[in-house]
Short mmCIF file of C-alpha atoms in Angstrom, two decimals:
data_model
loop_
_atom_site.label_atom_id
_atom_site.label_comp_id
_atom_site.label_asym_id
_atom_site.label_seq_id
_atom_site.Cartn_x
_atom_site.Cartn_y
_atom_site.Cartn_z
CA ASN A 1 -42.00 -23.09 -78.50
CA ASN A 2 -41.42 -23.80 -82.47
CA LEU A 3 -38.29 -23.75 -83.87
CA ILE A 4 -38.67 -21.94 -87.53
CA LYS A 5 -35.17 -21.84 -89.43
CA ASN A 6 -33.91 -21.09 -93.00
CA ILE A 7 -36.48 -19.51 -94.32
CA GLY A 8 -36.51 -18.07 -97.59
CA ILE A 9 -32.39 -17.48 -97.71
CA ILE A 10 -31.90 -18.90 -101.17
CA GLN A 11 -31.52 -15.55 -103.10
CA GLY A 12 -34.22 -15.27 -105.85
CA ALA A 13 -35.82 -18.70 -104.67
CA GLY A 14 -38.60 -16.61 -103.38
CA THR A 15 -41.51 -14.19 -105.08
CA ASN A 16 -41.81 -10.19 -105.44
CA ASP A 17 -44.66 -10.32 -102.80
CA ASN A 18 -43.58 -8.33 -99.49
CA ASP A 19 -44.20 -10.99 -97.28
CA SER A 20 -42.11 -13.74 -98.99
CA GLY A 21 -39.20 -15.16 -96.78
CA ASP A 22 -40.95 -14.19 -93.50
CA GLY A 23 -40.51 -16.18 -90.43
CA ILE A 24 -44.62 -15.56 -89.31
CA TYR A 25 -47.15 -13.07 -90.35
CA THR A 26 -50.34 -12.57 -88.64
CA ARG A 27 -52.91 -10.03 -89.18
CA GLY A 28 -55.68 -11.89 -86.87
CA LYS A 29 -56.76 -10.68 -83.84
CA ASN A 30 -56.49 -11.60 -80.44
CA THR A 31 -53.38 -13.39 -81.49
CA LEU A 32 -50.26 -14.37 -79.22
CA ILE A 33 -47.20 -15.23 -80.20
CA GLU A 34 -44.83 -16.61 -77.71
CA TYR A 35 -41.40 -18.40 -76.89
CA ASN A 36 -40.51 -18.94 -80.32
CA LYS A 37 -36.77 -18.92 -81.90
CA LEU A 38 -36.54 -17.71 -85.78
CA ASP A 39 -33.26 -18.13 -86.97
CA SER A 40 -31.73 -17.32 -90.68
CA ILE A 41 -34.84 -15.75 -91.75
CA GLY A 42 -34.77 -14.28 -95.29
CA HIS A 43 -37.01 -11.48 -94.66
CA ILE A 44 -38.93 -10.56 -91.81
CA GLY A 45 -38.80 -12.34 -88.54
CA ILE A 46 -42.59 -11.82 -87.02
CA LYS A 47 -44.69 -9.75 -89.00
CA MET A 48 -48.21 -8.03 -87.85
CA THR A 49 -50.66 -6.17 -89.36
CA THR A 50 -53.76 -4.54 -89.02
CA SER A 51 -55.75 -6.12 -86.22
CA ASP A 52 -56.24 -5.49 -82.17
CA SER A 53 -54.77 -7.44 -79.77
CA ILE A 54 -51.76 -8.94 -81.38
CA VAL A 55 -49.22 -9.87 -78.92
CA ILE A 56 -45.53 -10.59 -79.43
CA ARG A 57 -43.52 -11.87 -76.50
CA TYR A 58 -40.74 -13.72 -75.23
CA ASN A 59 -39.05 -14.96 -78.69
CA GLU A 60 -35.76 -14.61 -79.98
CA ILE A 61 -35.23 -14.00 -83.36
CA SER A 62 -31.65 -13.79 -84.98
CA ASN A 63 -29.90 -13.60 -88.44
CA TYR A 64 -32.99 -12.01 -90.45
CA SER A 65 -33.39 -9.76 -93.62
CA LEU A 66 -30.48 -12.72 -94.89
CA THR A 67 -31.94 -12.17 -98.49
CA ARG A 68 -34.28 -9.19 -98.58
CA TYR A 69 -33.88 -5.87 -97.50
CA ASP A 70 -36.80 -3.14 -95.91
CA GLY A 71 -37.24 -5.92 -93.18
CA GLY A 72 -36.61 -6.59 -89.27
CA GLY A 73 -36.70 -8.76 -86.52
CA VAL A 74 -40.20 -7.73 -85.68
CA TYR A 75 -42.21 -5.52 -87.99
CA THR A 76 -45.58 -4.03 -87.85
CA TRP A 77 -47.38 -1.93 -90.14
CA ASN A 78 -50.89 -0.81 -90.73
CA PRO A 79 -52.91 0.93 -93.77
CA TYR A 80 -53.62 4.67 -93.35
CA GLY A 81 -57.53 4.67 -92.05
CA THR A 82 -56.91 1.47 -89.83
CA VAL A 83 -56.44 2.37 -86.07
CA PRO A 84 -55.81 -1.12 -84.47
CA TYR A 85 -55.52 -1.09 -80.43
CA GLY A 86 -53.41 -3.35 -78.19
CA GLN A 87 -51.01 -4.33 -80.08
CA GLN A 88 -47.55 -5.20 -78.11
CA ILE A 89 -43.89 -6.07 -78.57
CA LYS A 90 -42.60 -7.31 -75.34
CA GLN A 91 -39.76 -9.10 -74.12
CA ASN A 92 -38.27 -10.17 -77.22
CA ILE A 93 -34.20 -10.50 -78.19
CA ILE A 94 -33.68 -9.34 -81.37
CA LEU A 95 -29.86 -10.10 -82.67
CA ASN A 96 -27.87 -9.82 -85.92
CA SER A 97 -29.73 -8.67 -88.87
CA ASN A 98 -27.76 -8.81 -92.53
CA GLN A 99 -24.62 -6.89 -92.69
CA VAL A 100 -23.53 -7.29 -96.08
CA GLY A 101 -25.12 -5.94 -99.41
CA THR A 102 -26.02 -9.52 -100.53
CA GLY A 103 -29.64 -9.43 -100.48
CA ILE A 104 -32.25 -8.52 -103.29
CA GLY A 105 -35.08 -5.87 -103.53
CA THR A 106 -35.16 -2.01 -104.18
CA ALA A 107 -34.24 -1.17 -100.83
CA THR A 108 -30.31 -0.92 -99.60
CA ILE A 109 -28.33 -2.72 -96.61
CA LEU A 110 -29.26 0.25 -94.73
CA ASN A 111 -32.91 -0.66 -94.41
CA ILE A 112 -32.80 -3.51 -92.10
CA ARG A 113 -34.19 -2.67 -88.28
CA GLY A 114 -34.60 -4.66 -85.04
CA ILE A 115 -37.74 -3.33 -84.27
CA TYR A 116 -39.21 -1.50 -87.60
CA CYS A 117 -42.94 0.32 -87.04
CA ASP A 118 -44.05 1.13 -90.51
CA ASP A 119 -46.36 3.35 -91.69
CA ASN A 120 -49.13 4.17 -88.99
CA SER A 121 -48.27 1.81 -86.56
CA ILE A 122 -50.29 3.21 -83.82
CA ASN A 123 -51.42 2.11 -80.42
CA LEU A 124 -48.52 -0.33 -79.62
CA ASP A 125 -46.69 -0.89 -76.52
CA ILE A 126 -42.66 -2.07 -77.08
CA ASP A 127 -41.29 -2.83 -73.71
CA GLY A 128 -38.24 -5.20 -72.32
CA ASN A 129 -36.87 -5.73 -75.72
CA SER A 130 -32.86 -6.31 -76.18
CA VAL A 131 -31.70 -5.49 -79.83
CA TYR A 132 -28.27 -6.33 -80.88
CA ASN A 133 -26.67 -5.71 -84.13
CA ALA A 134 -29.12 -4.24 -86.39
CA SER A 135 -27.68 -2.50 -89.48
CA THR A 136 -29.80 0.47 -89.34
CA ALA A 137 -31.47 0.71 -86.44
CA GLY A 138 -32.43 -1.18 -83.22
CA ILE A 139 -35.87 0.72 -82.20
CA TYR A 140 -37.32 2.44 -85.41
CA LEU A 141 -40.32 4.45 -86.36
CA LEU A 142 -42.01 5.61 -89.73
CA ARG A 143 -44.93 7.93 -89.61
CA SER A 144 -46.24 6.50 -86.81
CA ALA A 145 -47.94 7.53 -83.26
CA ASN A 146 -49.39 6.23 -80.23
CA ILE A 147 -46.49 3.98 -78.97
CA LYS A 148 -44.86 3.36 -75.92
CA ILE A 149 -40.88 2.54 -75.64
CA ASN A 150 -40.03 1.41 -72.36
CA ASN A 151 -37.31 -0.66 -70.41
CA ASN A 152 -35.78 -1.39 -73.92
CA THR A 153 -31.93 -2.05 -74.37
CA CYS A 154 -30.50 -1.47 -77.78
CA PHE A 155 -26.73 -1.88 -78.39
CA ASN A 156 -24.17 -2.12 -81.49
CA ASN A 157 -27.08 -1.05 -84.11
CA GLY A 158 -26.61 1.60 -86.86
CA HIS A 159 -29.03 3.95 -84.78
CA GLN A 160 -30.32 2.74 -81.23
CA LEU A 161 -33.45 4.55 -81.84
CA ALA A 162 -34.88 6.37 -84.92
CA LEU A 163 -37.51 8.01 -85.70
CA ARG A 164 -38.63 9.82 -89.27
CA TYR A 165 -41.43 11.76 -90.51
CA ALA A 166 -40.59 12.40 -93.89
CA PHE A 167 -43.72 13.66 -95.76
CA GLY A 168 -45.99 16.42 -94.90
CA THR A 169 -49.22 14.94 -95.32
CA ASP A 170 -48.81 11.67 -93.94
CA LEU A 171 -48.92 10.33 -89.84
CA PRO A 172 -46.39 12.64 -87.75
CA ILE A 173 -44.65 11.55 -84.92
CA ARG A 174 -46.89 11.92 -81.81
CA ASN A 175 -47.69 10.95 -78.28
CA LEU A 176 -44.47 8.88 -77.71
CA GLU A 177 -43.83 7.87 -74.20
CA ILE A 178 -39.89 6.74 -74.15
CA ASN A 179 -39.17 5.98 -70.56
CA ASN A 180 -36.35 4.00 -68.56
CA ASN A 181 -34.16 2.44 -71.54
CA ILE A 182 -30.57 1.85 -72.47
CA PHE A 183 -29.67 3.11 -75.87
CA VAL A 184 -25.56 2.63 -76.44
CA ALA A 185 -23.91 3.04 -79.48
CA LYS A 186 -20.78 0.91 -79.98
CA THR A 187 -18.97 2.35 -82.59
CA SER A 188 -18.26 6.04 -83.75
CA SER A 189 -20.46 5.42 -87.21
CA GLN A 190 -23.36 4.51 -85.07
CA LEU A 191 -25.57 7.20 -83.05
CA ALA A 192 -27.46 6.45 -80.14
CA PHE A 193 -30.75 8.53 -81.47
CA TYR A 194 -31.93 9.97 -84.75
CA PHE A 195 -34.71 12.20 -85.40
CA GLN A 196 -35.84 13.33 -88.54
CA THR A 197 -39.00 15.53 -89.06
CA THR A 198 -39.41 19.24 -89.80
CA LYS A 199 -37.31 21.57 -86.71
CA SER A 200 -40.91 23.05 -85.42
CA ASP A 201 -42.34 19.61 -85.02
CA ILE A 202 -39.57 18.27 -82.75
CA PRO A 203 -41.23 19.34 -79.51
CA LEU A 204 -44.44 17.69 -80.44
CA PHE A 205 -43.17 13.83 -80.27
CA GLY A 206 -44.18 13.35 -76.89
CA LYS A 207 -42.34 12.63 -73.45
CA ALA A 208 -39.06 10.62 -72.99
CA ASP A 209 -37.74 10.29 -69.26
CA ASN A 210 -35.13 8.79 -67.33
CA ASN A 211 -33.35 6.98 -70.54
CA PHE A 212 -29.49 6.06 -70.52
CA PHE A 213 -28.08 7.41 -73.96
CA ALA A 214 -24.41 6.68 -74.54
CA ARG A 215 -21.76 7.10 -77.42
CA PRO A 216 -18.70 6.13 -75.61
CA ILE A 217 -16.16 6.07 -78.80
CA ASP A 218 -17.20 9.52 -80.11
CA ASP A 219 -19.39 11.61 -77.75
CA ASN A 220 -19.34 14.74 -79.66
CA LEU A 221 -22.43 13.75 -81.52
CA THR A 222 -24.93 11.58 -79.64
CA PHE A 223 -28.21 12.84 -81.20
CA GLN A 224 -28.55 13.76 -84.74
CA THR A 225 -31.69 15.54 -85.65
CA ILE A 226 -32.22 16.34 -89.42
CA ASP A 227 -34.90 18.24 -91.15
CA ALA A 228 -37.25 16.53 -93.13
CA THR A 229 -37.51 19.63 -95.93
CA THR A 230 -34.06 20.28 -96.15
CA GLY A 231 -32.10 17.08 -95.48
CA THR A 232 -29.96 19.06 -93.22
#
């Protein structure tokens, strides 16, 4: 039940630390973050790493990554070798990432996601969230596994759902459950689903059923797969 607003929004006034400009950051075990409203956040709205049983639910996060790129509304990451359990992102409303090239950092405007599962996100439940107007992706998984993605709605994001396994020795996309979601691209420059991996790896991602994918403005390219070894 906290209001967290105008965090790290003065360009150049923060530090180069990866946590600078975040609204909430936790790495504590058995943590519950709920019913908060975060508005106008310089980097990440809510970040969790490393520990078991972190639950992020019933929050509203708007206008995020305003001054720093490579961020998201809700973000998770774990060092390789760390295997947390019981992490949950449920029933959050995430809307309006930075849409213009005014931020700072080594990444670009194209690296802002609504729900951002960075390296080695694992044993995670993403359920019942609504994500709107994220410049890169509504839900994004990078080298992550053992994740349930159910009952979410993603609309008007760069990609509605994006999976990326970019490097041969890192954690592949595995054991996903993707069910009962709605993924709708609003414009012809957006995709309902994007998957970058090797061609032989595509069938191994997991299971998906009863999802609604739509790109009504240009229905010729609803899904896109990219071979990570060739870039095509």
